[in-house]
Amino acid sequence: MIGRRRAAAELAAFGALALILRIAFDPLFWRFAGPVSLIATLVCLAIYLRRRGEGWSSVGLIPLRGVKAKLLVLPQALLVFGFFAAAVTVVLYGGEALGWTFLKTVPEGVGDRWGDVEGSLPMLLLWLGIVWTAAAFGEEMFFRGFLVTRALALFRGVPLAPVFAVLIPALLFGLGHFYYQGLRGLVTTAAIGIAFGAAFLLLKRNLWPIVLVHGVVDTINFIVLYLGADA
């Protein structure tokens, strides 16, 4: 069982590391600063966990033993997608009810980041590679698997501990998208982070269905960009 001091130290250390690396990589390759900094953070985290005798299974990448366990990922993924759809719906309609007009405006810089995907198969394949490494696996392993697990340990015994354990990583997840998606991206991805975090706990800390949904949703988005269908 992870103690509170260790949980707090790990949250602070690896949260700061991810932020510092992103800031450091930003002037070098702005488009890929997020994915590269996250992968570098995960490498450091993997080394740390290994030295402590832990593996990624301890933070959600549990072994799927047997055919039944593997087949269950699909219906579980449908549940996760329901959470995802609910979060997006709440942001869209809730934001409209609150008069949050910024949710309807694509921030400057987003087009520059994704614009070269349209009609370019090499760029599409590059970003799909990033989607299934840094995004689907990387973000879920870090923001859900590691941060939610450590936040649960930190708030153990505190009323509404699971709520805090989901909200704090979700806010960090939103902030991680703020640098190129603006306030719109922060609110939207934070809401998605809440949905994925809640699903992670509901599925007894099983990341596989969440990784699958994350990867499929992002893949569809990039295919839409490639086809120019979002215009």
mmCIF file with all atom_site columns, C-alpha atoms in Angstrom:
data_model
loop_
_atom_site.group_PDB
_atom_site.id
_atom_site.type_symbol
_atom_site.label_atom_id
_atom_site.label_alt_id
_atom_site.label_comp_id
_atom_site.label_asym_id
_atom_site.label_entity_id
_atom_site.label_seq_id
_atom_site.pdbx_PDB_ins_code
_atom_site.Cartn_x
_atom_site.Cartn_y
_atom_site.Cartn_z
_atom_site.occupancy
_atom_site.B_iso_or_equiv
_atom_site.pdbx_formal_charge
_atom_site.auth_seq_id
_atom_site.auth_comp_id
_atom_site.auth_asym_id
_atom_site.auth_atom_id
_atom_site.pdbx_PDB_model_num
ATOM 1   C CA . MET A 1 1   ? 0.000   0.000   0.000   1.00 0.00 ? 1   MET A CA 1
ATOM 2   C CA . ILE A 1 2   ? 1.359   3.401   -1.013  1.00 0.00 ? 2   ILE A CA 1
ATOM 3   C CA . GLY A 1 3   ? 1.632   5.927   1.811   1.00 0.00 ? 3   GLY A CA 1
ATOM 4   C CA . ARG A 1 4   ? 0.414   9.505   1.580   1.00 0.00 ? 4   ARG A CA 1
ATOM 5   C CA . ARG A 1 5   ? 3.870   11.041  1.678   1.00 0.00 ? 5   ARG A CA 1
ATOM 6   C CA . ARG A 1 6   ? 5.120   8.886   -1.139  1.00 0.00 ? 6   ARG A CA 1
ATOM 7   C CA . ALA A 1 7   ? 1.953   9.512   -3.164  1.00 0.00 ? 7   ALA A CA 1
ATOM 8   C CA . ALA A 1 8   ? 2.276   13.278  -2.692  1.00 0.00 ? 8   ALA A CA 1
ATOM 9   C CA . ALA A 1 9   ? 5.968   13.219  -3.598  1.00 0.00 ? 9   ALA A CA 1
ATOM 10  C CA . GLU A 1 10  ? 5.364   11.156  -6.738  1.00 0.00 ? 10  GLU A CA 1
ATOM 11  C CA . LEU A 1 11  ? 2.468   13.351  -7.857  1.00 0.00 ? 11  LEU A CA 1
ATOM 12  C CA . ALA A 1 12  ? 4.548   16.490  -7.401  1.00 0.00 ? 12  ALA A CA 1
ATOM 13  C CA . ALA A 1 13  ? 7.739   15.083  -8.914  1.00 0.00 ? 13  ALA A CA 1
ATOM 14  C CA . PHE A 1 14  ? 6.309   13.534  -12.069 1.00 0.00 ? 14  PHE A CA 1
ATOM 15  C CA . GLY A 1 15  ? 3.751   16.278  -12.580 1.00 0.00 ? 15  GLY A CA 1
ATOM 16  C CA . ALA A 1 16  ? 6.568   18.836  -12.445 1.00 0.00 ? 16  ALA A CA 1
ATOM 17  C CA . LEU A 1 17  ? 8.767   16.710  -14.694 1.00 0.00 ? 17  LEU A CA 1
ATOM 18  C CA . ALA A 1 18  ? 6.068   16.501  -17.375 1.00 0.00 ? 18  ALA A CA 1
ATOM 19  C CA . LEU A 1 19  ? 5.562   20.281  -17.252 1.00 0.00 ? 19  LEU A CA 1
ATOM 20  C CA . ILE A 1 20  ? 9.281   21.120  -17.299 1.00 0.00 ? 20  ILE A CA 1
ATOM 21  C CA . LEU A 1 21  ? 9.949   18.810  -20.235 1.00 0.00 ? 21  LEU A CA 1
ATOM 22  C CA . ARG A 1 22  ? 7.055   20.248  -22.217 1.00 0.00 ? 22  ARG A CA 1
ATOM 23  C CA . ILE A 1 23  ? 8.318   23.795  -21.650 1.00 0.00 ? 23  ILE A CA 1
ATOM 24  C CA . ALA A 1 24  ? 11.856  22.716  -22.578 1.00 0.00 ? 24  ALA A CA 1
ATOM 25  C CA . PHE A 1 25  ? 10.781  20.986  -25.807 1.00 0.00 ? 25  PHE A CA 1
ATOM 26  C CA . ASP A 1 26  ? 8.347   23.711  -26.868 1.00 0.00 ? 26  ASP A CA 1
ATOM 27  C CA . PRO A 1 27  ? 10.937  26.007  -28.552 1.00 0.00 ? 27  PRO A CA 1
ATOM 28  C CA . LEU A 1 28  ? 12.519  23.038  -30.343 1.00 0.00 ? 28  LEU A CA 1
ATOM 29  C CA . PHE A 1 29  ? 9.438   21.423  -31.920 1.00 0.00 ? 29  PHE A CA 1
ATOM 30  C CA . TRP A 1 30  ? 6.195   23.071  -30.888 1.00 0.00 ? 30  TRP A CA 1
ATOM 31  C CA . ARG A 1 31  ? 3.910   20.647  -32.700 1.00 0.00 ? 31  ARG A CA 1
ATOM 32  C CA . PHE A 1 32  ? 5.354   17.604  -30.982 1.00 0.00 ? 32  PHE A CA 1
ATOM 33  C CA . ALA A 1 33  ? 6.361   19.089  -27.620 1.00 0.00 ? 33  ALA A CA 1
ATOM 34  C CA . GLY A 1 34  ? 3.412   17.486  -25.826 1.00 0.00 ? 34  GLY A CA 1
ATOM 35  C CA . PRO A 1 35  ? 3.808   13.929  -27.142 1.00 0.00 ? 35  PRO A CA 1
ATOM 36  C CA . VAL A 1 36  ? 7.607   13.914  -26.837 1.00 0.00 ? 36  VAL A CA 1
ATOM 37  C CA . SER A 1 37  ? 7.607   15.338  -23.302 1.00 0.00 ? 37  SER A CA 1
ATOM 38  C CA . LEU A 1 38  ? 4.962   12.822  -22.224 1.00 0.00 ? 38  LEU A CA 1
ATOM 39  C CA . ILE A 1 39  ? 6.890   9.874   -23.653 1.00 0.00 ? 39  ILE A CA 1
ATOM 40  C CA . ALA A 1 40  ? 10.080  11.105  -21.947 1.00 0.00 ? 40  ALA A CA 1
ATOM 41  C CA . THR A 1 41  ? 8.160   11.389  -18.665 1.00 0.00 ? 41  THR A CA 1
ATOM 42  C CA . LEU A 1 42  ? 6.813   7.863   -19.060 1.00 0.00 ? 42  LEU A CA 1
ATOM 43  C CA . VAL A 1 43  ? 10.313  6.510   -19.678 1.00 0.00 ? 43  VAL A CA 1
ATOM 44  C CA . CYS A 1 44  ? 11.491  8.092   -16.422 1.00 0.00 ? 44  CYS A CA 1
ATOM 45  C CA . LEU A 1 45  ? 8.394   6.822   -14.653 1.00 0.00 ? 45  LEU A CA 1
ATOM 46  C CA . ALA A 1 46  ? 8.916   3.281   -15.984 1.00 0.00 ? 46  ALA A CA 1
ATOM 47  C CA . ILE A 1 47  ? 12.476  3.268   -14.662 1.00 0.00 ? 47  ILE A CA 1
ATOM 48  C CA . TYR A 1 48  ? 11.289  4.553   -11.298 1.00 0.00 ? 48  TYR A CA 1
ATOM 49  C CA . LEU A 1 49  ? 8.500   1.998   -11.013 1.00 0.00 ? 49  LEU A CA 1
ATOM 50  C CA . ARG A 1 50  ? 10.831  -0.816  -11.990 1.00 0.00 ? 50  ARG A CA 1
ATOM 51  C CA . ARG A 1 51  ? 13.313  0.191   -9.291  1.00 0.00 ? 51  ARG A CA 1
ATOM 52  C CA . ARG A 1 52  ? 10.493  -0.005  -6.771  1.00 0.00 ? 52  ARG A CA 1
ATOM 53  C CA . GLY A 1 53  ? 9.451   -3.428  -8.019  1.00 0.00 ? 53  GLY A CA 1
ATOM 54  C CA . GLU A 1 54  ? 6.291   -2.194  -9.747  1.00 0.00 ? 54  GLU A CA 1
ATOM 55  C CA . GLY A 1 55  ? 5.107   -2.504  -13.320 1.00 0.00 ? 55  GLY A CA 1
ATOM 56  C CA . TRP A 1 56  ? 2.471   -0.844  -15.452 1.00 0.00 ? 56  TRP A CA 1
ATOM 57  C CA . SER A 1 57  ? -0.025  -3.479  -14.333 1.00 0.00 ? 57  SER A CA 1
ATOM 58  C CA . SER A 1 58  ? -0.044  -1.746  -10.937 1.00 0.00 ? 58  SER A CA 1
ATOM 59  C CA . VAL A 1 59  ? -1.475  1.393   -12.555 1.00 0.00 ? 59  VAL A CA 1
ATOM 60  C CA . GLY A 1 60  ? -4.020  -0.096  -14.903 1.00 0.00 ? 60  GLY A CA 1
ATOM 61  C CA . LEU A 1 61  ? -2.462  -2.131  -17.719 1.00 0.00 ? 61  LEU A CA 1
ATOM 62  C CA . ILE A 1 62  ? -3.645  -5.318  -16.079 1.00 0.00 ? 62  ILE A CA 1
ATOM 63  C CA . PRO A 1 63  ? -2.991  -8.711  -17.710 1.00 0.00 ? 63  PRO A CA 1
ATOM 64  C CA . LEU A 1 64  ? -5.974  -9.900  -19.745 1.00 0.00 ? 64  LEU A CA 1
ATOM 65  C CA . ARG A 1 65  ? -5.797  -13.607 -19.050 1.00 0.00 ? 65  ARG A CA 1
ATOM 66  C CA . GLY A 1 66  ? -8.062  -15.810 -21.089 1.00 0.00 ? 66  GLY A CA 1
ATOM 67  C CA . VAL A 1 67  ? -10.398 -15.193 -23.995 1.00 0.00 ? 67  VAL A CA 1
ATOM 68  C CA . LYS A 1 68  ? -13.240 -13.940 -21.784 1.00 0.00 ? 68  LYS A CA 1
ATOM 69  C CA . ALA A 1 69  ? -11.148 -11.139 -20.296 1.00 0.00 ? 69  ALA A CA 1
ATOM 70  C CA . LYS A 1 70  ? -10.083 -10.003 -23.756 1.00 0.00 ? 70  LYS A CA 1
ATOM 71  C CA . LEU A 1 71  ? -13.617 -10.109 -25.164 1.00 0.00 ? 71  LEU A CA 1
ATOM 72  C CA . LEU A 1 72  ? -14.946 -8.105  -22.204 1.00 0.00 ? 72  LEU A CA 1
ATOM 73  C CA . VAL A 1 73  ? -12.833 -5.145  -23.318 1.00 0.00 ? 73  VAL A CA 1
ATOM 74  C CA . LEU A 1 74  ? -15.312 -4.386  -26.119 1.00 0.00 ? 74  LEU A CA 1
ATOM 75  C CA . PRO A 1 75  ? -18.471 -3.983  -23.992 1.00 0.00 ? 75  PRO A CA 1
ATOM 76  C CA . GLN A 1 76  ? -16.388 -2.142  -21.400 1.00 0.00 ? 76  GLN A CA 1
ATOM 77  C CA . ALA A 1 77  ? -15.187 0.172   -24.160 1.00 0.00 ? 77  ALA A CA 1
ATOM 78  C CA . LEU A 1 78  ? -18.818 0.885   -25.087 1.00 0.00 ? 78  LEU A CA 1
ATOM 79  C CA . LEU A 1 79  ? -19.406 1.947   -21.493 1.00 0.00 ? 79  LEU A CA 1
ATOM 80  C CA . VAL A 1 80  ? -16.346 4.208   -21.622 1.00 0.00 ? 80  VAL A CA 1
ATOM 81  C CA . PHE A 1 81  ? -17.569 5.709   -24.891 1.00 0.00 ? 81  PHE A CA 1
ATOM 82  C CA . GLY A 1 82  ? -20.896 6.450   -23.193 1.00 0.00 ? 82  GLY A CA 1
ATOM 83  C CA . PHE A 1 83  ? -19.033 8.367   -20.484 1.00 0.00 ? 83  PHE A CA 1
ATOM 84  C CA . PHE A 1 84  ? -17.048 10.192  -23.176 1.00 0.00 ? 84  PHE A CA 1
ATOM 85  C CA . ALA A 1 85  ? -20.165 11.123  -25.155 1.00 0.00 ? 85  ALA A CA 1
ATOM 86  C CA . ALA A 1 86  ? -21.905 12.335  -21.999 1.00 0.00 ? 86  ALA A CA 1
ATOM 87  C CA . ALA A 1 87  ? -18.943 14.563  -21.100 1.00 0.00 ? 87  ALA A CA 1
ATOM 88  C CA . VAL A 1 88  ? -18.818 16.136  -24.569 1.00 0.00 ? 88  VAL A CA 1
ATOM 89  C CA . THR A 1 89  ? -22.596 16.657  -24.555 1.00 0.00 ? 89  THR A CA 1
ATOM 90  C CA . VAL A 1 90  ? -22.511 18.355  -21.157 1.00 0.00 ? 90  VAL A CA 1
ATOM 91  C CA . VAL A 1 91  ? -19.734 20.705  -22.316 1.00 0.00 ? 91  VAL A CA 1
ATOM 92  C CA . LEU A 1 92  ? -21.510 21.604  -25.562 1.00 0.00 ? 92  LEU A CA 1
ATOM 93  C CA . TYR A 1 93  ? -24.984 22.173  -24.162 1.00 0.00 ? 93  TYR A CA 1
ATOM 94  C CA . GLY A 1 94  ? -23.883 23.327  -20.739 1.00 0.00 ? 94  GLY A CA 1
ATOM 95  C CA . GLY A 1 95  ? -21.472 25.816  -22.284 1.00 0.00 ? 95  GLY A CA 1
ATOM 96  C CA . GLU A 1 96  ? -24.211 27.146  -24.542 1.00 0.00 ? 96  GLU A CA 1
ATOM 97  C CA . ALA A 1 97  ? -26.580 27.543  -21.597 1.00 0.00 ? 97  ALA A CA 1
ATOM 98  C CA . LEU A 1 98  ? -23.883 29.433  -19.682 1.00 0.00 ? 98  LEU A CA 1
ATOM 99  C CA . GLY A 1 99  ? -23.055 31.619  -22.673 1.00 0.00 ? 99  GLY A CA 1
ATOM 100 C CA . TRP A 1 100 ? -19.513 30.299  -23.079 1.00 0.00 ? 100 TRP A CA 1
ATOM 101 C CA . THR A 1 101 ? -18.997 31.482  -26.643 1.00 0.00 ? 101 THR A CA 1
ATOM 102 C CA . PHE A 1 102 ? -15.322 30.500  -26.582 1.00 0.00 ? 102 PHE A CA 1
ATOM 103 C CA . LEU A 1 103 ? -16.384 26.862  -26.930 1.00 0.00 ? 103 LEU A CA 1
ATOM 104 C CA . LYS A 1 104 ? -17.547 27.605  -30.481 1.00 0.00 ? 104 LYS A CA 1
ATOM 105 C CA . THR A 1 105 ? -14.281 29.222  -31.558 1.00 0.00 ? 105 THR A CA 1
ATOM 106 C CA . VAL A 1 106 ? -11.230 27.248  -32.670 1.00 0.00 ? 106 VAL A CA 1
ATOM 107 C CA . PRO A 1 107 ? -8.190  28.955  -31.050 1.00 0.00 ? 107 PRO A CA 1
ATOM 108 C CA . GLU A 1 108 ? -5.345  30.275  -33.186 1.00 0.00 ? 108 GLU A CA 1
ATOM 109 C CA . GLY A 1 109 ? -2.570  27.757  -33.611 1.00 0.00 ? 109 GLY A CA 1
ATOM 110 C CA . VAL A 1 110 ? -4.739  24.642  -33.770 1.00 0.00 ? 110 VAL A CA 1
ATOM 111 C CA . GLY A 1 111 ? -5.023  24.938  -37.536 1.00 0.00 ? 111 GLY A CA 1
ATOM 112 C CA . ASP A 1 112 ? -1.244  25.337  -37.822 1.00 0.00 ? 112 ASP A CA 1
ATOM 113 C CA . ARG A 1 113 ? -0.710  22.181  -35.817 1.00 0.00 ? 113 ARG A CA 1
ATOM 114 C CA . TRP A 1 114 ? -3.119  19.951  -37.738 1.00 0.00 ? 114 TRP A CA 1
ATOM 115 C CA . GLY A 1 115 ? -3.404  21.716  -41.091 1.00 0.00 ? 115 GLY A CA 1
ATOM 116 C CA . ASP A 1 116 ? -0.742  19.673  -42.854 1.00 0.00 ? 116 ASP A CA 1
ATOM 117 C CA . VAL A 1 117 ? -2.704  16.453  -42.249 1.00 0.00 ? 117 VAL A CA 1
ATOM 118 C CA . GLU A 1 118 ? -5.369  17.228  -44.856 1.00 0.00 ? 118 GLU A CA 1
ATOM 119 C CA . GLY A 1 119 ? -4.660  15.259  -48.028 1.00 0.00 ? 119 GLY A CA 1
ATOM 120 C CA . SER A 1 120 ? -1.263  14.057  -46.781 1.00 0.00 ? 120 SER A CA 1
ATOM 121 C CA . LEU A 1 121 ? -1.090  10.320  -46.134 1.00 0.00 ? 121 LEU A CA 1
ATOM 122 C CA . PRO A 1 122 ? 2.442   10.449  -44.619 1.00 0.00 ? 122 PRO A CA 1
ATOM 123 C CA . MET A 1 123 ? 1.343   13.103  -42.100 1.00 0.00 ? 123 MET A CA 1
ATOM 124 C CA . LEU A 1 124 ? -1.820  11.149  -41.319 1.00 0.00 ? 124 LEU A CA 1
ATOM 125 C CA . LEU A 1 125 ? 0.208   8.017   -40.608 1.00 0.00 ? 125 LEU A CA 1
ATOM 126 C CA . LEU A 1 126 ? 2.669   10.018  -38.476 1.00 0.00 ? 126 LEU A CA 1
ATOM 127 C CA . TRP A 1 127 ? -0.100  11.447  -36.320 1.00 0.00 ? 127 TRP A CA 1
ATOM 128 C CA . LEU A 1 128 ? -1.864  8.095   -36.054 1.00 0.00 ? 128 LEU A CA 1
ATOM 129 C CA . GLY A 1 129 ? 1.392   6.676   -34.726 1.00 0.00 ? 129 GLY A CA 1
ATOM 130 C CA . ILE A 1 130 ? 1.432   9.449   -32.136 1.00 0.00 ? 130 ILE A CA 1
ATOM 131 C CA . VAL A 1 131 ? -2.243  8.830   -31.367 1.00 0.00 ? 131 VAL A CA 1
ATOM 132 C CA . TRP A 1 132 ? -1.681  5.172   -30.453 1.00 0.00 ? 132 TRP A CA 1
ATOM 133 C CA . THR A 1 133 ? 1.519   5.786   -28.481 1.00 0.00 ? 133 THR A CA 1
ATOM 134 C CA . ALA A 1 134 ? 1.629   9.180   -26.766 1.00 0.00 ? 134 ALA A CA 1
ATOM 135 C CA . ALA A 1 135 ? -2.132  9.794   -26.724 1.00 0.00 ? 135 ALA A CA 1
ATOM 136 C CA . ALA A 1 136 ? -4.090  6.556   -26.297 1.00 0.00 ? 136 ALA A CA 1
ATOM 137 C CA . PHE A 1 137 ? -1.500  4.672   -24.269 1.00 0.00 ? 137 PHE A CA 1
ATOM 138 C CA . GLY A 1 138 ? 0.703   7.492   -22.978 1.00 0.00 ? 138 GLY A CA 1
ATOM 139 C CA . GLU A 1 139 ? -1.954  9.879   -21.716 1.00 0.00 ? 139 GLU A CA 1
ATOM 140 C CA . GLU A 1 140 ? -4.063  7.126   -20.177 1.00 0.00 ? 140 GLU A CA 1
ATOM 141 C CA . MET A 1 141 ? -1.084  5.496   -18.474 1.00 0.00 ? 141 MET A CA 1
ATOM 142 C CA . PHE A 1 142 ? 0.005   8.820   -16.993 1.00 0.00 ? 142 PHE A CA 1
ATOM 143 C CA . PHE A 1 143 ? -3.150  10.848  -16.326 1.00 0.00 ? 143 PHE A CA 1
ATOM 144 C CA . ARG A 1 144 ? -5.485  7.995   -15.422 1.00 0.00 ? 144 ARG A CA 1
ATOM 145 C CA . GLY A 1 145 ? -3.321  5.048   -14.473 1.00 0.00 ? 145 GLY A CA 1
ATOM 146 C CA . PHE A 1 146 ? -0.581  6.820   -12.523 1.00 0.00 ? 146 PHE A CA 1
ATOM 147 C CA . LEU A 1 147 ? -2.065  10.137  -11.379 1.00 0.00 ? 147 LEU A CA 1
ATOM 148 C CA . VAL A 1 148 ? -5.487  8.793   -10.369 1.00 0.00 ? 148 VAL A CA 1
ATOM 149 C CA . THR A 1 149 ? -3.901  5.858   -8.528  1.00 0.00 ? 149 THR A CA 1
ATOM 150 C CA . ARG A 1 150 ? -1.530  8.140   -6.623  1.00 0.00 ? 150 ARG A CA 1
ATOM 151 C CA . ALA A 1 151 ? -4.267  10.680  -5.913  1.00 0.00 ? 151 ALA A CA 1
ATOM 152 C CA . LEU A 1 152 ? -6.395  7.891   -4.417  1.00 0.00 ? 152 LEU A CA 1
ATOM 153 C CA . ALA A 1 153 ? -3.501  7.006   -2.127  1.00 0.00 ? 153 ALA A CA 1
ATOM 154 C CA . LEU A 1 154 ? -3.005  10.658  -1.200  1.00 0.00 ? 154 LEU A CA 1
ATOM 155 C CA . PHE A 1 155 ? -6.660  11.220  -0.277  1.00 0.00 ? 155 PHE A CA 1
ATOM 156 C CA . ARG A 1 156 ? -7.198  7.832   1.349   1.00 0.00 ? 156 ARG A CA 1
ATOM 157 C CA . GLY A 1 157 ? -9.625  8.223   4.254   1.00 0.00 ? 157 GLY A CA 1
ATOM 158 C CA . VAL A 1 158 ? -10.731 11.683  3.151   1.00 0.00 ? 158 VAL A CA 1
ATOM 159 C CA . PRO A 1 159 ? -14.450 12.170  2.375   1.00 0.00 ? 159 PRO A CA 1
ATOM 160 C CA . LEU A 1 160 ? -15.107 12.083  -1.398  1.00 0.00 ? 160 LEU A CA 1
ATOM 161 C CA . ALA A 1 161 ? -11.569 10.802  -2.012  1.00 0.00 ? 161 ALA A CA 1
ATOM 162 C CA . PRO A 1 162 ? -12.476 9.217   -5.386  1.00 0.00 ? 162 PRO A CA 1
ATOM 163 C CA . VAL A 1 163 ? -13.938 12.541  -6.538  1.00 0.00 ? 163 VAL A CA 1
ATOM 164 C CA . PHE A 1 164 ? -10.702 14.389  -5.787  1.00 0.00 ? 164 PHE A CA 1
ATOM 165 C CA . ALA A 1 165 ? -8.680  11.549  -7.305  1.00 0.00 ? 165 ALA A CA 1
ATOM 166 C CA . VAL A 1 166 ? -10.578 12.003  -10.579 1.00 0.00 ? 166 VAL A CA 1
ATOM 167 C CA . LEU A 1 167 ? -10.864 15.809  -10.615 1.00 0.00 ? 167 LEU A CA 1
ATOM 168 C CA . ILE A 1 168 ? -7.221  16.725  -9.989  1.00 0.00 ? 168 ILE A CA 1
ATOM 169 C CA . PRO A 1 169 ? -5.719  14.580  -12.798 1.00 0.00 ? 169 PRO A CA 1
ATOM 170 C CA . ALA A 1 170 ? -8.573  15.720  -15.085 1.00 0.00 ? 170 ALA A CA 1
ATOM 171 C CA . LEU A 1 171 ? -7.647  19.354  -14.450 1.00 0.00 ? 171 LEU A CA 1
ATOM 172 C CA . LEU A 1 172 ? -3.996  18.593  -15.170 1.00 0.00 ? 172 LEU A CA 1
ATOM 173 C CA . PHE A 1 173 ? -5.118  16.780  -18.335 1.00 0.00 ? 173 PHE A CA 1
ATOM 174 C CA . GLY A 1 174 ? -6.999  19.906  -19.404 1.00 0.00 ? 174 GLY A CA 1
ATOM 175 C CA . LEU A 1 175 ? -4.048  22.154  -18.619 1.00 0.00 ? 175 LEU A CA 1
ATOM 176 C CA . GLY A 1 176 ? -1.852  19.860  -20.708 1.00 0.00 ? 176 GLY A CA 1
ATOM 177 C CA . HIS A 1 177 ? -3.959  20.773  -23.759 1.00 0.00 ? 177 HIS A CA 1
ATOM 178 C CA . PHE A 1 178 ? -4.288  24.466  -22.958 1.00 0.00 ? 178 PHE A CA 1
ATOM 179 C CA . TYR A 1 179 ? -0.999  25.477  -24.606 1.00 0.00 ? 179 TYR A CA 1
ATOM 180 C CA . TYR A 1 180 ? -2.311  24.857  -28.110 1.00 0.00 ? 180 TYR A CA 1
ATOM 181 C CA . GLN A 1 181 ? -6.093  24.491  -27.696 1.00 0.00 ? 181 GLN A CA 1
ATOM 182 C CA . GLY A 1 182 ? -6.722  27.444  -25.400 1.00 0.00 ? 182 GLY A CA 1
ATOM 183 C CA . LEU A 1 183 ? -9.573  27.694  -22.886 1.00 0.00 ? 183 LEU A CA 1
ATOM 184 C CA . ARG A 1 184 ? -11.854 25.676  -25.159 1.00 0.00 ? 184 ARG A CA 1
ATOM 185 C CA . GLY A 1 185 ? -9.416  22.773  -25.114 1.00 0.00 ? 185 GLY A CA 1
ATOM 186 C CA . LEU A 1 186 ? -8.878  23.039  -21.366 1.00 0.00 ? 186 LEU A CA 1
ATOM 187 C CA . VAL A 1 187 ? -12.595 22.784  -20.561 1.00 0.00 ? 187 VAL A CA 1
ATOM 188 C CA . THR A 1 188 ? -13.315 20.054  -23.105 1.00 0.00 ? 188 THR A CA 1
ATOM 189 C CA . THR A 1 189 ? -10.366 17.815  -22.277 1.00 0.00 ? 189 THR A CA 1
ATOM 190 C CA . ALA A 1 190 ? -10.838 18.307  -18.528 1.00 0.00 ? 190 ALA A CA 1
ATOM 191 C CA . ALA A 1 191 ? -14.444 17.090  -18.917 1.00 0.00 ? 191 ALA A CA 1
ATOM 192 C CA . ILE A 1 192 ? -13.216 14.105  -20.931 1.00 0.00 ? 192 ILE A CA 1
ATOM 193 C CA . GLY A 1 193 ? -10.598 13.497  -18.231 1.00 0.00 ? 193 GLY A CA 1
ATOM 194 C CA . ILE A 1 194 ? -13.357 13.357  -15.622 1.00 0.00 ? 194 ILE A CA 1
ATOM 195 C CA . ALA A 1 195 ? -15.287 10.863  -17.762 1.00 0.00 ? 195 ALA A CA 1
ATOM 196 C CA . PHE A 1 196 ? -12.250 8.647   -18.340 1.00 0.00 ? 196 PHE A CA 1
ATOM 197 C CA . GLY A 1 197 ? -11.174 8.898   -14.701 1.00 0.00 ? 197 GLY A CA 1
ATOM 198 C CA . ALA A 1 198 ? -14.622 7.869   -13.464 1.00 0.00 ? 198 ALA A CA 1
ATOM 199 C CA . ALA A 1 199 ? -14.666 4.983   -15.944 1.00 0.00 ? 199 ALA A CA 1
ATOM 200 C CA . PHE A 1 200 ? -11.204 3.915   -14.756 1.00 0.00 ? 200 PHE A CA 1
ATOM 201 C CA . LEU A 1 201 ? -12.432 3.588   -11.181 1.00 0.00 ? 201 LEU A CA 1
ATOM 202 C CA . LEU A 1 202 ? -15.725 1.982   -12.207 1.00 0.00 ? 202 LEU A CA 1
ATOM 203 C CA . LEU A 1 203 ? -13.840 -0.648  -14.222 1.00 0.00 ? 203 LEU A CA 1
ATOM 204 C CA . LYS A 1 204 ? -11.663 -1.420  -11.183 1.00 0.00 ? 204 LYS A CA 1
ATOM 205 C CA . ARG A 1 205 ? -8.592  0.375   -12.581 1.00 0.00 ? 205 ARG A CA 1
ATOM 206 C CA . ASN A 1 206 ? -8.582  -1.347  -15.945 1.00 0.00 ? 206 ASN A CA 1
ATOM 207 C CA . LEU A 1 207 ? -7.046  0.947   -18.573 1.00 0.00 ? 207 LEU A CA 1
ATOM 208 C CA . TRP A 1 208 ? -7.519  -1.225  -21.661 1.00 0.00 ? 208 TRP A CA 1
ATOM 209 C CA . PRO A 1 209 ? -11.088 -0.141  -22.567 1.00 0.00 ? 209 PRO A CA 1
ATOM 210 C CA . ILE A 1 210 ? -10.158 3.526   -22.036 1.00 0.00 ? 210 ILE A CA 1
ATOM 211 C CA . VAL A 1 211 ? -7.032  3.217   -24.188 1.00 0.00 ? 211 VAL A CA 1
ATOM 212 C CA . LEU A 1 212 ? -9.133  1.643   -26.937 1.00 0.00 ? 212 LEU A CA 1
ATOM 213 C CA . VAL A 1 213 ? -11.782 4.381   -26.889 1.00 0.00 ? 213 VAL A CA 1
ATOM 214 C CA . HIS A 1 214 ? -9.179  7.150   -26.728 1.00 0.00 ? 214 HIS A CA 1
ATOM 215 C CA . GLY A 1 215 ? -7.306  5.718   -29.693 1.00 0.00 ? 215 GLY A CA 1
ATOM 216 C CA . VAL A 1 216 ? -10.399 5.110   -31.824 1.00 0.00 ? 216 VAL A CA 1
ATOM 217 C CA . VAL A 1 217 ? -11.861 8.582   -31.193 1.00 0.00 ? 217 VAL A CA 1
ATOM 218 C CA . ASP A 1 218 ? -8.588  10.316  -32.047 1.00 0.00 ? 218 ASP A CA 1
ATOM 219 C CA . THR A 1 219 ? -8.114  8.096   -35.108 1.00 0.00 ? 219 THR A CA 1
ATOM 220 C CA . ILE A 1 220 ? -11.545 9.086   -36.422 1.00 0.00 ? 220 ILE A CA 1
ATOM 221 C CA . ASN A 1 221 ? -10.756 12.762  -35.819 1.00 0.00 ? 221 ASN A CA 1
ATOM 222 C CA . PHE A 1 222 ? -7.536  12.530  -37.822 1.00 0.00 ? 222 PHE A CA 1
ATOM 223 C CA . ILE A 1 223 ? -9.192  10.650  -40.674 1.00 0.00 ? 223 ILE A CA 1
ATOM 224 C CA . VAL A 1 224 ? -11.803 13.424  -40.803 1.00 0.00 ? 224 VAL A CA 1
ATOM 225 C CA . LEU A 1 225 ? -8.985  15.992  -40.988 1.00 0.00 ? 225 LEU A CA 1
ATOM 226 C CA . TYR A 1 226 ? -7.224  14.009  -43.686 1.00 0.00 ? 226 TYR A CA 1
ATOM 227 C CA . LEU A 1 227 ? -10.395 13.894  -45.800 1.00 0.00 ? 227 LEU A CA 1
ATOM 228 C CA . GLY A 1 228 ? -11.077 17.583  -45.189 1.00 0.00 ? 228 GLY A CA 1
ATOM 229 C CA . ALA A 1 229 ? -14.540 16.662  -43.973 1.00 0.00 ? 229 ALA A CA 1
ATOM 230 C CA . ASP A 1 230 ? -14.419 19.103  -41.059 1.00 0.00 ? 230 ASP A CA 1
ATOM 231 C CA . ALA A 1 231 ? -14.371 22.125  -43.346 1.00 0.00 ? 231 ALA A CA 1
#
